[in-house]
Short mmCIF file of C-alpha atoms in Angstrom, two decimals:
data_model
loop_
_atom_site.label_atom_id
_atom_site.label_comp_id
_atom_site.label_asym_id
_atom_site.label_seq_id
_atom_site.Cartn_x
_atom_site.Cartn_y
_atom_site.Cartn_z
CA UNK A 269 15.42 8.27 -13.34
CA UNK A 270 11.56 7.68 -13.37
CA UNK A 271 11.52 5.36 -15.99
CA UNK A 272 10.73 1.35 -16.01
CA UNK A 273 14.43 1.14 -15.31
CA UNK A 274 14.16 2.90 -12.42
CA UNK A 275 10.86 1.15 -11.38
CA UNK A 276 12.81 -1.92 -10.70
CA UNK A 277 15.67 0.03 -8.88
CA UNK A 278 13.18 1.23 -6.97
CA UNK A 279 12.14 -2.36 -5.96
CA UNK A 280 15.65 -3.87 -5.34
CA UNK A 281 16.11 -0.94 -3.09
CA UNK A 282 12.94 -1.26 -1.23
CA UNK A 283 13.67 -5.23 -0.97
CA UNK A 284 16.84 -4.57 0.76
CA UNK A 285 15.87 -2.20 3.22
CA UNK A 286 12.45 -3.98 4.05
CA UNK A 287 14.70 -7.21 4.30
CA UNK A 288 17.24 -5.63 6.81
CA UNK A 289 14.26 -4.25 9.11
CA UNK A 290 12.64 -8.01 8.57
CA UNK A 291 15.79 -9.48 10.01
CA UNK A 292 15.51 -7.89 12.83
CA UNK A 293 11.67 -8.80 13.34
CA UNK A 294 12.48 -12.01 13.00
CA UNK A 295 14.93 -12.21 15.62
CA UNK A 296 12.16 -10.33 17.46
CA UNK A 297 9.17 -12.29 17.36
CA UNK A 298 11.65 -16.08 17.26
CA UNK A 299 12.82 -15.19 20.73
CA UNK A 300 9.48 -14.00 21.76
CA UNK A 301 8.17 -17.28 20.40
CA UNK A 302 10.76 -19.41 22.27
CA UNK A 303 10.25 -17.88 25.78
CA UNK A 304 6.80 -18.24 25.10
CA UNK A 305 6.50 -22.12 24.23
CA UNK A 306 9.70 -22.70 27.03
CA UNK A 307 7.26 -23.68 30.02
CA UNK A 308 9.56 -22.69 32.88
CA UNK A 309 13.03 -20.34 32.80
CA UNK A 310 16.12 -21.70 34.06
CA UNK A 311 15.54 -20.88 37.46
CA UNK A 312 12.19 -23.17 36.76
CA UNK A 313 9.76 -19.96 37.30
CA UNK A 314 7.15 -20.34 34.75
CA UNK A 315 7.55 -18.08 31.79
CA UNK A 316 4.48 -15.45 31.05
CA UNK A 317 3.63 -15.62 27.42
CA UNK A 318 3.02 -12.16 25.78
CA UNK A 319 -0.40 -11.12 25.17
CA UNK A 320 -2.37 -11.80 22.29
CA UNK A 321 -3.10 -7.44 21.76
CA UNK A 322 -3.75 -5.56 18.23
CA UNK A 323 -0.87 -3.59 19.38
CA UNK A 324 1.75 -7.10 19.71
CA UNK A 325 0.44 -7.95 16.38
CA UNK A 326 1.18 -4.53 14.64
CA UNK A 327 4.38 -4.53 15.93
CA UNK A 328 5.84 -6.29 12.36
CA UNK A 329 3.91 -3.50 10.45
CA UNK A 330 5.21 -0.15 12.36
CA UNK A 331 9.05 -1.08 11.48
CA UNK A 332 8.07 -0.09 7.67
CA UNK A 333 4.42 1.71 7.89
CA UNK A 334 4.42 3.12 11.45
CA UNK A 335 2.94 2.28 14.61
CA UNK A 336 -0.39 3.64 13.47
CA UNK A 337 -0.07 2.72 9.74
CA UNK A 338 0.76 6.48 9.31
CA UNK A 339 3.66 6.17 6.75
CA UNK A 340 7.43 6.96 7.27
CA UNK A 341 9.92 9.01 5.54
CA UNK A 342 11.50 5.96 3.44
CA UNK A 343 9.75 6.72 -0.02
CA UNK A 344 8.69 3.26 -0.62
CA UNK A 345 6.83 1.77 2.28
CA UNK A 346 2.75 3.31 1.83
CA UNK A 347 0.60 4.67 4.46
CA UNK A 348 -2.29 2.27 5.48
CA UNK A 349 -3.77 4.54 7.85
CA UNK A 350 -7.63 5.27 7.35
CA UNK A 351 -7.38 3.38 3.35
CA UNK A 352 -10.80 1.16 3.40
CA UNK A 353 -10.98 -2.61 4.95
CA UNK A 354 -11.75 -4.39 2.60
CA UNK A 355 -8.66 -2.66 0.32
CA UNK A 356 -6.56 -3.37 2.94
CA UNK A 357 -8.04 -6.68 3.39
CA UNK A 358 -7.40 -7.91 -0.16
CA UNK A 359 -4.04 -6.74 0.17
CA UNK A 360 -3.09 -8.19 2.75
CA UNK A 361 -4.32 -12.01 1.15
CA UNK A 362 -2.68 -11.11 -2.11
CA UNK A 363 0.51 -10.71 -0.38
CA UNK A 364 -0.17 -14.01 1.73
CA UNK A 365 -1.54 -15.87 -1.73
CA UNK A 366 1.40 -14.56 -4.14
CA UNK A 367 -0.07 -12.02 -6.11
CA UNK A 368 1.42 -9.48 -5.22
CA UNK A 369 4.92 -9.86 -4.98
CA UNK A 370 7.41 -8.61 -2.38
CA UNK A 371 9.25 -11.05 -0.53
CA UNK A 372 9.05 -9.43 2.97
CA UNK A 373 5.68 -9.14 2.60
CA UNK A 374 5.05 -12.77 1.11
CA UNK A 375 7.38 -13.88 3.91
CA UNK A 376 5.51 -12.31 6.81
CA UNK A 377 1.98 -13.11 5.73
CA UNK A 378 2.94 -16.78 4.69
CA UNK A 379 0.70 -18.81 7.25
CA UNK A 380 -1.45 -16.04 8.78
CA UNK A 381 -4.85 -17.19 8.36
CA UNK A 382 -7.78 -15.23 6.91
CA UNK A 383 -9.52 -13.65 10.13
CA UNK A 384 -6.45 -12.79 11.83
CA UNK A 385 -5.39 -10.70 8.22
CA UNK A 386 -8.96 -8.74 7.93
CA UNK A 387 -8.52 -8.18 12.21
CA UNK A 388 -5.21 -6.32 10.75
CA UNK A 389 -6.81 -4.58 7.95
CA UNK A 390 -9.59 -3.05 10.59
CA UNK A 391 -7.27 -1.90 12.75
CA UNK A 392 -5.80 0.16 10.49
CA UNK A 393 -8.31 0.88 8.30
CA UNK A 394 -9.93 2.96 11.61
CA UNK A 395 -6.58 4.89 12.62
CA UNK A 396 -6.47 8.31 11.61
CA UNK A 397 -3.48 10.07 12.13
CA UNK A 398 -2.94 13.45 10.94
CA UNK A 399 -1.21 14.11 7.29
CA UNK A 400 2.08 15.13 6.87
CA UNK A 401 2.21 17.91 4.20
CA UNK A 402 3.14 16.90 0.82
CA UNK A 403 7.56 16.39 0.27
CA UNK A 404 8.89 19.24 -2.00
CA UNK A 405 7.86 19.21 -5.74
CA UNK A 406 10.99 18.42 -7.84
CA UNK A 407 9.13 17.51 -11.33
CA UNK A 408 8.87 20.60 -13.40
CA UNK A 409 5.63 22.28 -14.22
CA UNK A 410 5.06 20.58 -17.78
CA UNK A 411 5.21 17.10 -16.09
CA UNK A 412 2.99 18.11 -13.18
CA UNK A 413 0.35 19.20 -15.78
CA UNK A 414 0.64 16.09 -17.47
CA UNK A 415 -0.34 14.30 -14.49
CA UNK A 416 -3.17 16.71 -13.59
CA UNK A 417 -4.48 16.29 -16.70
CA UNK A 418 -4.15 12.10 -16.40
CA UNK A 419 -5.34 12.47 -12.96
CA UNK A 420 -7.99 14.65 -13.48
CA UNK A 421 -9.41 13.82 -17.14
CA UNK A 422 -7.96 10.73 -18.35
CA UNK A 423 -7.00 10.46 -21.85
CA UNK A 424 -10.01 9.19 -24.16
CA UNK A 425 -8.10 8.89 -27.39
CA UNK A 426 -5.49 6.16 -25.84
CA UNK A 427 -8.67 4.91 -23.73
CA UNK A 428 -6.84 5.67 -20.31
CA UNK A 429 -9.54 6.63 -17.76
CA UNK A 430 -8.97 9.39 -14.92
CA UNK A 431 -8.22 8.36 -11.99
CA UNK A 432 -10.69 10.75 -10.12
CA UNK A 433 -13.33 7.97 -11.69
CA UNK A 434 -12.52 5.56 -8.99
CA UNK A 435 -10.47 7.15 -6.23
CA UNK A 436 -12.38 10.32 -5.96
CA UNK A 437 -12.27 13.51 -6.92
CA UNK A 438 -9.88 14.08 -4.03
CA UNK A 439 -7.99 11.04 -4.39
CA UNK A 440 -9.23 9.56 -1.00
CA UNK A 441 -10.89 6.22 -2.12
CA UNK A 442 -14.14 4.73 -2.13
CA UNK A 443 -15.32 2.07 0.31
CA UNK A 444 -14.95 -0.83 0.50
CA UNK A 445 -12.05 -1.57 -1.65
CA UNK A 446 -10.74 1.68 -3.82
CA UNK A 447 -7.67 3.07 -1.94
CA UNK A 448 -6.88 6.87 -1.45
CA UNK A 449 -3.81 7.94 -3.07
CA UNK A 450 -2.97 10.36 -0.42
CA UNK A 451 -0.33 10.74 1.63
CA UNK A 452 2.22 8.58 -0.94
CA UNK A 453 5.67 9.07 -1.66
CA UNK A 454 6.36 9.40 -6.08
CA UNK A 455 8.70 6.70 -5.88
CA UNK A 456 5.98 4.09 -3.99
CA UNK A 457 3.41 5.42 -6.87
CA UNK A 458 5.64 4.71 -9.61
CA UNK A 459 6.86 1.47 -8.34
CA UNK A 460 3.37 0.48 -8.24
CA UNK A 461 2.22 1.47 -11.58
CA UNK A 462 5.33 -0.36 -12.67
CA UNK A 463 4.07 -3.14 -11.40
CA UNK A 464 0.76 -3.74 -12.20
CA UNK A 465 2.64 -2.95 -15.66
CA UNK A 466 5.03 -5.66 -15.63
CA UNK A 467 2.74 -7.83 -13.46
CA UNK A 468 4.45 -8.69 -10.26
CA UNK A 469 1.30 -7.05 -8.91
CA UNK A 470 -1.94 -8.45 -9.82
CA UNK A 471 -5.15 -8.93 -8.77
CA UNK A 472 -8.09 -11.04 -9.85
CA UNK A 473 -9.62 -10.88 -13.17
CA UNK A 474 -10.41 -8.18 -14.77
CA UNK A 475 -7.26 -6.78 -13.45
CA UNK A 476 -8.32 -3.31 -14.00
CA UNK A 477 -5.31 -1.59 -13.07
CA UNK A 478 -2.76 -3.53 -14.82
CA UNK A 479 -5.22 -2.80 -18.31
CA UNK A 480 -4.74 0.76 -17.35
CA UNK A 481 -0.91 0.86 -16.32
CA UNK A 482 0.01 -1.10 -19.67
CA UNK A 483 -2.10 2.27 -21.54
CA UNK A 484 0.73 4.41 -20.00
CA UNK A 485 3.90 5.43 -21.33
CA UNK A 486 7.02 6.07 -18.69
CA UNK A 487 6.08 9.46 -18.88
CA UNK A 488 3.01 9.25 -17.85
CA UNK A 489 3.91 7.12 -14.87
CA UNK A 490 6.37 9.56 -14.01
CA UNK A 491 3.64 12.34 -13.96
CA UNK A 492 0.54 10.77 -12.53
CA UNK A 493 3.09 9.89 -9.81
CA UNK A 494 4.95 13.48 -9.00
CA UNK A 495 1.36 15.20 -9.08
CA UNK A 496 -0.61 12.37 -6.88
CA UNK A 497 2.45 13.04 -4.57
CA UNK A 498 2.48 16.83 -4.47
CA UNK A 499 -1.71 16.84 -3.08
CA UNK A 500 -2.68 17.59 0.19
CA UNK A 501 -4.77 15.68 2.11
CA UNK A 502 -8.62 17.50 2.32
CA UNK A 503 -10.56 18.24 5.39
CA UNK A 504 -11.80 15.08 5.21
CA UNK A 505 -9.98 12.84 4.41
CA UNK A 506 -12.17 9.51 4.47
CA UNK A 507 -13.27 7.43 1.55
CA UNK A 508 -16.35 8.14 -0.24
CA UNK A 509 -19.17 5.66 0.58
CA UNK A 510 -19.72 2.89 -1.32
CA UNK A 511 -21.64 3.60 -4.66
CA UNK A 512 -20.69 6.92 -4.59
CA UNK A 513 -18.59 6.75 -7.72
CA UNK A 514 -19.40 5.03 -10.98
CA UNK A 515 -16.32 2.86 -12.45
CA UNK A 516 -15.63 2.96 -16.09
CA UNK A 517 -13.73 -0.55 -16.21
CA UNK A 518 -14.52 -4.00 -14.10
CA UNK A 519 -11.96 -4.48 -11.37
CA UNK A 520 -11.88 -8.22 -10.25
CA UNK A 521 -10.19 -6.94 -6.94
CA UNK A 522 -13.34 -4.77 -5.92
CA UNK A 523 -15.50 -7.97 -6.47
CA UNK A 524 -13.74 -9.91 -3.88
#
């Protein structure tokens, strides 16, 4: 079922359970929001407004990502945990500025302004929670290779570039912007490569990524998916400094 079909299955099914867990948050934070602009109970006490912590303002983000931004078992909500600040940063105003698109997300970020986003993105960006292994391999061995090979060395005569050149050559990002690719469900890698393909995830020019995801064929996406999910995470884990890696393509996202 990996296939661009499946891609937007994928999608609808992430919408609808992202939607059901942002009903409830909603609930959460309006009555939280009522008792704390009410100025006295009904026994005329004064109310106590919650406090303004990291941890009160995470609380939207664990439902999906976990309380430390350390993934869950639902294959199509990431791990943010320990990805760079600035990657998070950007992703976090691209959700808020509609481009990228997923309306629980867009929903959320709406009217959060820009300090109180990159607060977010730090936050995470320095938790470091431990790995889970990687979930059972169920691709075969041929499309495993395929996405070694992809992963690993690119594919010069269809211009695709490896994706070692900018994550690393063990997948975990480069600061301040590059994203590791560890610690991702196949279905949440495919979905994305879907799309940058079909561009309801974009960036600003050059969009780098959706250049390379329109080089790839389903297969492909299916592959580079199944092997980035079967890694495990190194020693260290932490992205590469920035510099470190030299990019074969312009990315307008790692400008901003």
């Amino acid at each position: 079922m990996h296939n661009v079909g499946y891609v937007g299955y994928a999608a609808q099914r992430s919408a609808r359970i992202a939607l059901s867990a942002l009903s409830a948050l909603v609930a959460f934070f309006s009555m939280a929001a009522f008792a704390a602009d009410a100025p006295q109970s009904a026994a005329g006490a004064p109310l106590e407004r919650a406090p303004d912590t990291m941890q009160a303002r995470v609380m939207g983000c664990a439902a999906c990502h976990g309380a430390h931004g350390e993934g869950t078992d639902n294959d199509y909500f990431p791990r943010l945990s320990g990805k760079p600040a600035g990657y998070l940063y950007n992703q976090l105003l691209a959700f808020r500025d509609g481009r990228r698109k997923y309306p629980p997300m867009n929903y959320l970020l709406a009217y959060l302004p820009d300090a109180y986003l990159k607060q977010i993105a730090d936050y995470f960006a320095a938790e470091r929670p431990p790995f889970p292994p990687p979930a059972p391999v169920t691709a075969d061995a041929k499309t495993l290779d395929l996405g070694k090979t992809l992963v690993t060395k690119g594919d010069a005569s269809r211009k695709i570039p490896a994706c070692v050149t900018c994550h690393g050559a063990s997948m975990t990002g480069m600061e301040p912007a590059i994203p590791g690719l560890l610690g991702l469900h196949a279905d949440y890698l495919s979905a994305q490569l879907g799309a940058w393909r079909y561009g309801t995830r974009t960036t600003f020019a050059p969009d780098c990524m959706r250049q390379i995801s329109q080089l790839l064929s389903e297969r492909d996406i299916t592959a580079i998916a199944a092997y980035l999910a079967s890694l495990p995470a190194p020693a260290n884990p932490s992205p590469v400094a920035a510099g470190s890696l030299k990019m074969p393509l312009a990315c307008g996202s790692v400008q901003h």
